[in-house]
Amino acid sequence: MIIDPATKDPFDVYRLLSGSVLPRPIAFVSTLSANGVRNLAPFSFFTVISANPPVICFCPMIRGGDRPKKDTLVNIEATGEFVVNIVSEDFAEKMNLCSGEYPPDVDEFGVSGLTPVPSDLVKPSRVKEARVNMECKLHQIVHVSPKFLGGSLVMGEVVRFHVQDSMVNQICDIDADQLDAIGRMAGPVYVRTK
């Protein structure tokens, strides 16, 4: 089958992309609004860009309604800081609670029951339950498309790693079994890494 994306509904194109690029790691991003409200949201369009300097990226998509930009993107544009928390299976259900559409004054740490802990170099809190946290300073945002289901590429330089002591050795190898990360498949389906 040959599919021309220009002739398809954007939802169909999204389904093709999210059903083909599998599995996708999850960036569980914590931010702080300009007014000091904590935000926590998962993004499965996420990867590493560079190791020198360490730069990671994720892509919030444009949604419909009167608030097309996700609160995460609005907060990063305002503050230039965020934390990426890696999701392990034991708190995946709580992470999923943060994927809902909440007003900007709702603290998703409270919604999910996850524990905020202070970061060292950025203002947004880290997720205590995460075995790996990456404190990031905004490197660049590339607005790819302002259309519905378009998106922005958010790149952040990792300025501090927090890794559970038992999971990492002296040469910085992460024990994947202890991390027990999950990934996103098509639809509301997740995949295990062990």
PDB file of C-alpha atoms in Angstrom:
ATOM      1  CA  MET A   1       0.000   0.000   0.000  1.00  0.00           C
ATOM      2  CA  ILE A   2       1.268   3.463  -0.872  1.00  0.00           C
ATOM      3  CA  ILE A   3      -0.021   6.295   1.299  1.00  0.00           C
ATOM      4  CA  ASP A   4       0.264   9.965   0.438  1.00  0.00           C
ATOM      5  CA  PRO A   5       0.153  11.860   3.767  1.00  0.00           C
ATOM      6  CA  ALA A   6      -1.112  14.963   1.959  1.00  0.00           C
ATOM      7  CA  THR A   7      -4.361  13.112   1.196  1.00  0.00           C
ATOM      8  CA  LYS A   8      -4.927  11.696   4.684  1.00  0.00           C
ATOM      9  CA  ASP A   9      -6.537  13.103   7.802  1.00  0.00           C
ATOM     10  CA  PRO A  10      -3.868  14.213  10.344  1.00  0.00           C
ATOM     11  CA  PHE A  11      -5.177  11.588  12.825  1.00  0.00           C
ATOM     12  CA  ASP A  12      -4.488   8.875  10.240  1.00  0.00           C
ATOM     13  CA  VAL A  13      -0.962  10.211   9.689  1.00  0.00           C
ATOM     14  CA  TYR A  14      -0.409  10.287  13.465  1.00  0.00           C
ATOM     15  CA  ARG A  15      -1.553   6.648  13.688  1.00  0.00           C
ATOM     16  CA  LEU A  16       0.834   5.682  10.876  1.00  0.00           C
ATOM     17  CA  LEU A  17       3.770   7.382  12.586  1.00  0.00           C
ATOM     18  CA  SER A  18       3.038   6.207  16.125  1.00  0.00           C
ATOM     19  CA  GLY A  19       2.330   2.682  14.877  1.00  0.00           C
ATOM     20  CA  SER A  20       5.560   2.491  12.854  1.00  0.00           C
ATOM     21  CA  VAL A  21       8.182   4.120  15.090  1.00  0.00           C
ATOM     22  CA  LEU A  22       8.212   1.533  17.891  1.00  0.00           C
ATOM     23  CA  PRO A  23       8.924   1.236  20.721  1.00  0.00           C
ATOM     24  CA  ARG A  24       9.340   4.836  21.781  1.00  0.00           C
ATOM     25  CA  PRO A  25      10.955   5.850  25.089  1.00  0.00           C
ATOM     26  CA  ILE A  26       8.985   8.183  27.335  1.00  0.00           C
ATOM     27  CA  ALA A  27      10.177  11.596  28.501  1.00  0.00           C
ATOM     28  CA  PHE A  28       8.291  12.316  31.711  1.00  0.00           C
ATOM     29  CA  VAL A  29       8.843  16.072  31.773  1.00  0.00           C
ATOM     30  CA  SER A  30       8.485  18.224  34.869  1.00  0.00           C
ATOM     31  CA  THR A  31       8.281  21.980  34.484  1.00  0.00           C
ATOM     32  CA  LEU A  32       7.326  25.008  36.519  1.00  0.00           C
ATOM     33  CA  SER A  33       5.037  27.720  35.204  1.00  0.00           C
ATOM     34  CA  ALA A  34       5.941  31.400  35.396  1.00  0.00           C
ATOM     35  CA  ASN A  35       3.452  31.529  38.314  1.00  0.00           C
ATOM     36  CA  GLY A  36       5.144  28.649  40.153  1.00  0.00           C
ATOM     37  CA  VAL A  37       2.665  25.843  39.333  1.00  0.00           C
ATOM     38  CA  ARG A  38       4.290  22.425  38.917  1.00  0.00           C
ATOM     39  CA  ASN A  39       3.514  20.499  35.724  1.00  0.00           C
ATOM     40  CA  LEU A  40       4.272  16.880  34.902  1.00  0.00           C
ATOM     41  CA  ALA A  41       3.520  15.290  31.518  1.00  0.00           C
ATOM     42  CA  PRO A  42       4.686  12.278  29.451  1.00  0.00           C
ATOM     43  CA  PHE A  43       5.924  12.544  25.847  1.00  0.00           C
ATOM     44  CA  SER A  44       6.738   9.558  23.657  1.00  0.00           C
ATOM     45  CA  PHE A  45       8.381  11.541  20.864  1.00  0.00           C
ATOM     46  CA  PHE A  46      11.721  11.611  22.737  1.00  0.00           C
ATOM     47  CA  THR A  47      15.398  10.829  22.090  1.00  0.00           C
ATOM     48  CA  VAL A  48      19.072  11.750  22.577  1.00  0.00           C
ATOM     49  CA  ILE A  49      20.698  14.248  20.181  1.00  0.00           C
ATOM     50  CA  SER A  50      24.256  14.767  21.434  1.00  0.00           C
ATOM     51  CA  ALA A  51      26.661  13.509  24.117  1.00  0.00           C
ATOM     52  CA  ASN A  52      29.069  16.455  23.930  1.00  0.00           C
ATOM     53  CA  PRO A  53      27.360  18.514  25.189  1.00  0.00           C
ATOM     54  CA  PRO A  54      24.627  16.167  26.451  1.00  0.00           C
ATOM     55  CA  VAL A  55      21.436  17.239  24.670  1.00  0.00           C
ATOM     56  CA  ILE A  56      18.096  15.443  24.645  1.00  0.00           C
ATOM     57  CA  CYS A  57      14.864  16.361  22.887  1.00  0.00           C
ATOM     58  CA  PHE A  58      11.144  15.719  23.025  1.00  0.00           C
ATOM     59  CA  CYS A  59       8.244  16.941  20.934  1.00  0.00           C
ATOM     60  CA  PRO A  60       5.014  18.336  22.387  1.00  0.00           C
ATOM     61  CA  MET A  61       2.247  18.263  19.785  1.00  0.00           C
ATOM     62  CA  ILE A  62      -0.276  20.985  19.024  1.00  0.00           C
ATOM     63  CA  ARG A  63      -3.759  20.091  20.201  1.00  0.00           C
ATOM     64  CA  GLY A  64      -7.177  21.516  19.438  1.00  0.00           C
ATOM     65  CA  GLY A  65      -9.237  23.863  21.556  1.00  0.00           C
ATOM     66  CA  ASP A  66      -8.529  27.245  23.081  1.00  0.00           C
ATOM     67  CA  ARG A  67      -5.106  26.164  24.456  1.00  0.00           C
ATOM     68  CA  PRO A  68      -3.287  24.571  21.490  1.00  0.00           C
ATOM     69  CA  LYS A  69       0.128  24.540  23.189  1.00  0.00           C
ATOM     70  CA  LYS A  70       0.708  22.032  25.975  1.00  0.00           C
ATOM     71  CA  ASP A  71       1.431  23.582  29.379  1.00  0.00           C
ATOM     72  CA  THR A  72       4.868  21.934  29.273  1.00  0.00           C
ATOM     73  CA  LEU A  73       5.841  23.922  26.167  1.00  0.00           C
ATOM     74  CA  VAL A  74       4.390  27.169  27.537  1.00  0.00           C
ATOM     75  CA  ASN A  75       6.339  26.683  30.781  1.00  0.00           C
ATOM     76  CA  ILE A  76       9.638  25.941  29.041  1.00  0.00           C
ATOM     77  CA  GLU A  77       9.222  28.958  26.773  1.00  0.00           C
ATOM     78  CA  ALA A  78       8.682  31.100  29.897  1.00  0.00           C
ATOM     79  CA  THR A  79      11.405  29.649  32.149  1.00  0.00           C
ATOM     80  CA  GLY A  80      13.967  27.863  29.948  1.00  0.00           C
ATOM     81  CA  GLU A  81      14.174  24.885  32.334  1.00  0.00           C
ATOM     82  CA  PHE A  82      12.796  21.359  32.655  1.00  0.00           C
ATOM     83  CA  VAL A  83      13.570  17.913  34.030  1.00  0.00           C
ATOM     84  CA  VAL A  84      13.229  14.640  32.121  1.00  0.00           C
ATOM     85  CA  ASN A  85      12.383  11.746  34.425  1.00  0.00           C
ATOM     86  CA  ILE A  86      12.707   8.198  33.064  1.00  0.00           C
ATOM     87  CA  VAL A  87       9.585   6.078  33.622  1.00  0.00           C
ATOM     88  CA  SER A  88       9.948   2.658  35.238  1.00  0.00           C
ATOM     89  CA  GLU A  89       7.171   0.092  35.222  1.00  0.00           C
ATOM     90  CA  ASP A  90       6.410   0.382  38.944  1.00  0.00           C
ATOM     91  CA  PHE A  91       5.016   3.916  38.559  1.00  0.00           C
ATOM     92  CA  ALA A  92       3.698   3.728  34.981  1.00  0.00           C
ATOM     93  CA  GLU A  93       0.061   3.974  36.079  1.00  0.00           C
ATOM     94  CA  LYS A  94       0.777   7.179  37.999  1.00  0.00           C
ATOM     95  CA  MET A  95       2.638   8.555  34.952  1.00  0.00           C
ATOM     96  CA  ASN A  96      -0.392   7.797  32.810  1.00  0.00           C
ATOM     97  CA  LEU A  97      -2.595   9.932  35.102  1.00  0.00           C
ATOM     98  CA  CYS A  98      -0.467  12.925  34.085  1.00  0.00           C
ATOM     99  CA  SER A  99      -1.352  12.510  30.395  1.00  0.00           C
ATOM    100  CA  GLY A 100      -4.827  14.018  30.917  1.00  0.00           C
ATOM    101  CA  GLU A 101      -5.859  17.473  29.795  1.00  0.00           C
ATOM    102  CA  TYR A 102      -5.771  19.593  32.952  1.00  0.00           C
ATOM    103  CA  PRO A 103      -6.082  23.378  33.377  1.00  0.00           C
ATOM    104  CA  PRO A 104      -2.721  25.162  33.756  1.00  0.00           C
ATOM    105  CA  ASP A 105      -3.276  25.727  37.500  1.00  0.00           C
ATOM    106  CA  VAL A 106      -3.413  21.962  38.253  1.00  0.00           C
ATOM    107  CA  ASP A 107      -0.317  20.372  39.789  1.00  0.00           C
ATOM    108  CA  GLU A 108       0.051  16.904  38.216  1.00  0.00           C
ATOM    109  CA  PHE A 109       2.302  15.795  41.070  1.00  0.00           C
ATOM    110  CA  GLY A 110      -0.834  16.101  43.211  1.00  0.00           C
ATOM    111  CA  VAL A 111      -3.027  14.362  40.628  1.00  0.00           C
ATOM    112  CA  SER A 112      -0.658  11.396  40.308  1.00  0.00           C
ATOM    113  CA  GLY A 113       0.535  11.056  43.896  1.00  0.00           C
ATOM    114  CA  LEU A 114       4.156  11.113  42.694  1.00  0.00           C
ATOM    115  CA  THR A 115       6.724  12.782  44.945  1.00  0.00           C
ATOM    116  CA  PRO A 116       8.401  16.084  43.944  1.00  0.00           C
ATOM    117  CA  VAL A 117      11.990  16.533  45.086  1.00  0.00           C
ATOM    118  CA  PRO A 118      14.175  19.614  44.590  1.00  0.00           C
ATOM    119  CA  SER A 119      16.575  19.749  41.669  1.00  0.00           C
ATOM    120  CA  ASP A 120      20.133  21.045  42.037  1.00  0.00           C
ATOM    121  CA  LEU A 121      20.500  23.479  39.123  1.00  0.00           C
ATOM    122  CA  VAL A 122      16.980  24.105  37.775  1.00  0.00           C
ATOM    123  CA  LYS A 123      13.762  25.150  39.505  1.00  0.00           C
ATOM    124  CA  PRO A 124      11.379  22.369  38.326  1.00  0.00           C
ATOM    125  CA  SER A 125      11.111  19.432  40.711  1.00  0.00           C
ATOM    126  CA  ARG A 126      12.357  15.946  39.917  1.00  0.00           C
ATOM    127  CA  VAL A 127      10.188  12.832  40.336  1.00  0.00           C
ATOM    128  CA  LYS A 128      11.530  10.963  43.380  1.00  0.00           C
ATOM    129  CA  GLU A 129      10.212   7.614  42.114  1.00  0.00           C
ATOM    130  CA  ALA A 130      12.267   7.897  38.891  1.00  0.00           C
ATOM    131  CA  ARG A 131      15.589   6.067  38.967  1.00  0.00           C
ATOM    132  CA  VAL A 132      17.077   8.543  36.450  1.00  0.00           C
ATOM    133  CA  ASN A 133      16.408  12.294  36.282  1.00  0.00           C
ATOM    134  CA  MET A 134      18.017  14.753  33.893  1.00  0.00           C
ATOM    135  CA  GLU A 135      17.963  18.428  34.804  1.00  0.00           C
ATOM    136  CA  CYS A 136      17.895  20.458  31.587  1.00  0.00           C
ATOM    137  CA  LYS A 137      18.435  24.026  30.461  1.00  0.00           C
ATOM    138  CA  LEU A 138      16.712  24.951  27.225  1.00  0.00           C
ATOM    139  CA  HIS A 139      19.057  24.729  24.254  1.00  0.00           C
ATOM    140  CA  GLN A 140      16.598  25.507  21.465  1.00  0.00           C
ATOM    141  CA  ILE A 141      12.975  25.141  20.373  1.00  0.00           C
ATOM    142  CA  VAL A 142      12.168  24.504  16.728  1.00  0.00           C
ATOM    143  CA  HIS A 143       8.504  25.100  15.970  1.00  0.00           C
ATOM    144  CA  VAL A 144       7.892  22.593  13.173  1.00  0.00           C
ATOM    145  CA  SER A 145       4.198  23.262  12.580  1.00  0.00           C
ATOM    146  CA  PRO A 146       1.534  25.377  14.302  1.00  0.00           C
ATOM    147  CA  LYS A 147      -1.233  23.205  12.781  1.00  0.00           C
ATOM    148  CA  PHE A 148      -3.342  20.738  14.752  1.00  0.00           C
ATOM    149  CA  LEU A 149      -1.152  17.678  15.492  1.00  0.00           C
ATOM    150  CA  GLY A 150       1.892  19.677  14.427  1.00  0.00           C
ATOM    151  CA  GLY A 151       4.555  20.172  17.014  1.00  0.00           C
ATOM    152  CA  SER A 152       7.721  21.671  18.377  1.00  0.00           C
ATOM    153  CA  LEU A 153      11.135  20.109  18.895  1.00  0.00           C
ATOM    154  CA  VAL A 154      12.333  21.037  22.392  1.00  0.00           C
ATOM    155  CA  MET A 155      16.064  20.515  22.926  1.00  0.00           C
ATOM    156  CA  GLY A 156      17.598  20.713  26.362  1.00  0.00           C
ATOM    157  CA  GLU A 157      21.164  20.473  27.562  1.00  0.00           C
ATOM    158  CA  VAL A 158      21.463  18.090  30.484  1.00  0.00           C
ATOM    159  CA  VAL A 159      23.234  20.036  33.232  1.00  0.00           C
ATOM    160  CA  ARG A 160      22.846  17.407  35.974  1.00  0.00           C
ATOM    161  CA  PHE A 161      22.114  13.673  36.033  1.00  0.00           C
ATOM    162  CA  HIS A 162      20.586  11.967  39.069  1.00  0.00           C
ATOM    163  CA  VAL A 163      20.954   8.173  38.904  1.00  0.00           C
ATOM    164  CA  GLN A 164      20.009   5.690  41.616  1.00  0.00           C
ATOM    165  CA  ASP A 165      23.322   4.535  43.143  1.00  0.00           C
ATOM    166  CA  SER A 166      22.720   0.798  42.707  1.00  0.00           C
ATOM    167  CA  MET A 167      22.032   1.196  38.979  1.00  0.00           C
ATOM    168  CA  VAL A 168      25.252   2.749  37.732  1.00  0.00           C
ATOM    169  CA  ASN A 169      28.895   1.673  37.839  1.00  0.00           C
ATOM    170  CA  GLN A 170      32.103   3.751  37.821  1.00  0.00           C
ATOM    171  CA  ILE A 171      32.197   3.957  34.005  1.00  0.00           C
ATOM    172  CA  CYS A 172      28.573   5.187  33.899  1.00  0.00           C
ATOM    173  CA  ASP A 173      26.940   1.995  32.598  1.00  0.00           C
ATOM    174  CA  ILE A 174      23.254   1.883  33.566  1.00  0.00           C
ATOM    175  CA  ASP A 175      21.783  -1.454  34.671  1.00  0.00           C
ATOM    176  CA  ALA A 176      18.797  -1.715  32.318  1.00  0.00           C
ATOM    177  CA  ASP A 177      17.157  -4.443  34.407  1.00  0.00           C
ATOM    178  CA  GLN A 178      17.095  -2.218  37.483  1.00  0.00           C
ATOM    179  CA  LEU A 179      15.918   0.770  35.451  1.00  0.00           C
ATOM    180  CA  ASP A 180      12.971  -1.330  34.251  1.00  0.00           C
ATOM    181  CA  ALA A 181      11.969   1.408  31.792  1.00  0.00           C
ATOM    182  CA  ILE A 182       8.806   1.184  29.756  1.00  0.00           C
ATOM    183  CA  GLY A 183       8.213   2.397  26.213  1.00  0.00           C
ATOM    184  CA  ARG A 184       5.196   3.472  24.231  1.00  0.00           C
ATOM    185  CA  MET A 185       3.683   1.382  21.481  1.00  0.00           C
ATOM    186  CA  ALA A 186       0.733   2.393  19.276  1.00  0.00           C
ATOM    187  CA  GLY A 187      -2.355   3.553  21.162  1.00  0.00           C
ATOM    188  CA  PRO A 188      -2.509   3.194  24.944  1.00  0.00           C
ATOM    189  CA  VAL A 189      -0.124   0.214  24.879  1.00  0.00           C
ATOM    190  CA  TYR A 190       3.244   0.106  26.639  1.00  0.00           C
ATOM    191  CA  VAL A 191       6.194  -2.251  26.270  1.00  0.00           C
ATOM    192  CA  ARG A 192       8.576  -3.600  28.891  1.00  0.00           C
ATOM    193  CA  THR A 193      12.341  -3.592  28.547  1.00  0.00           C
ATOM    194  CA  LYS A 194      12.818  -6.879  30.392  1.00  0.00           C
TER     195      LYS A 194
END
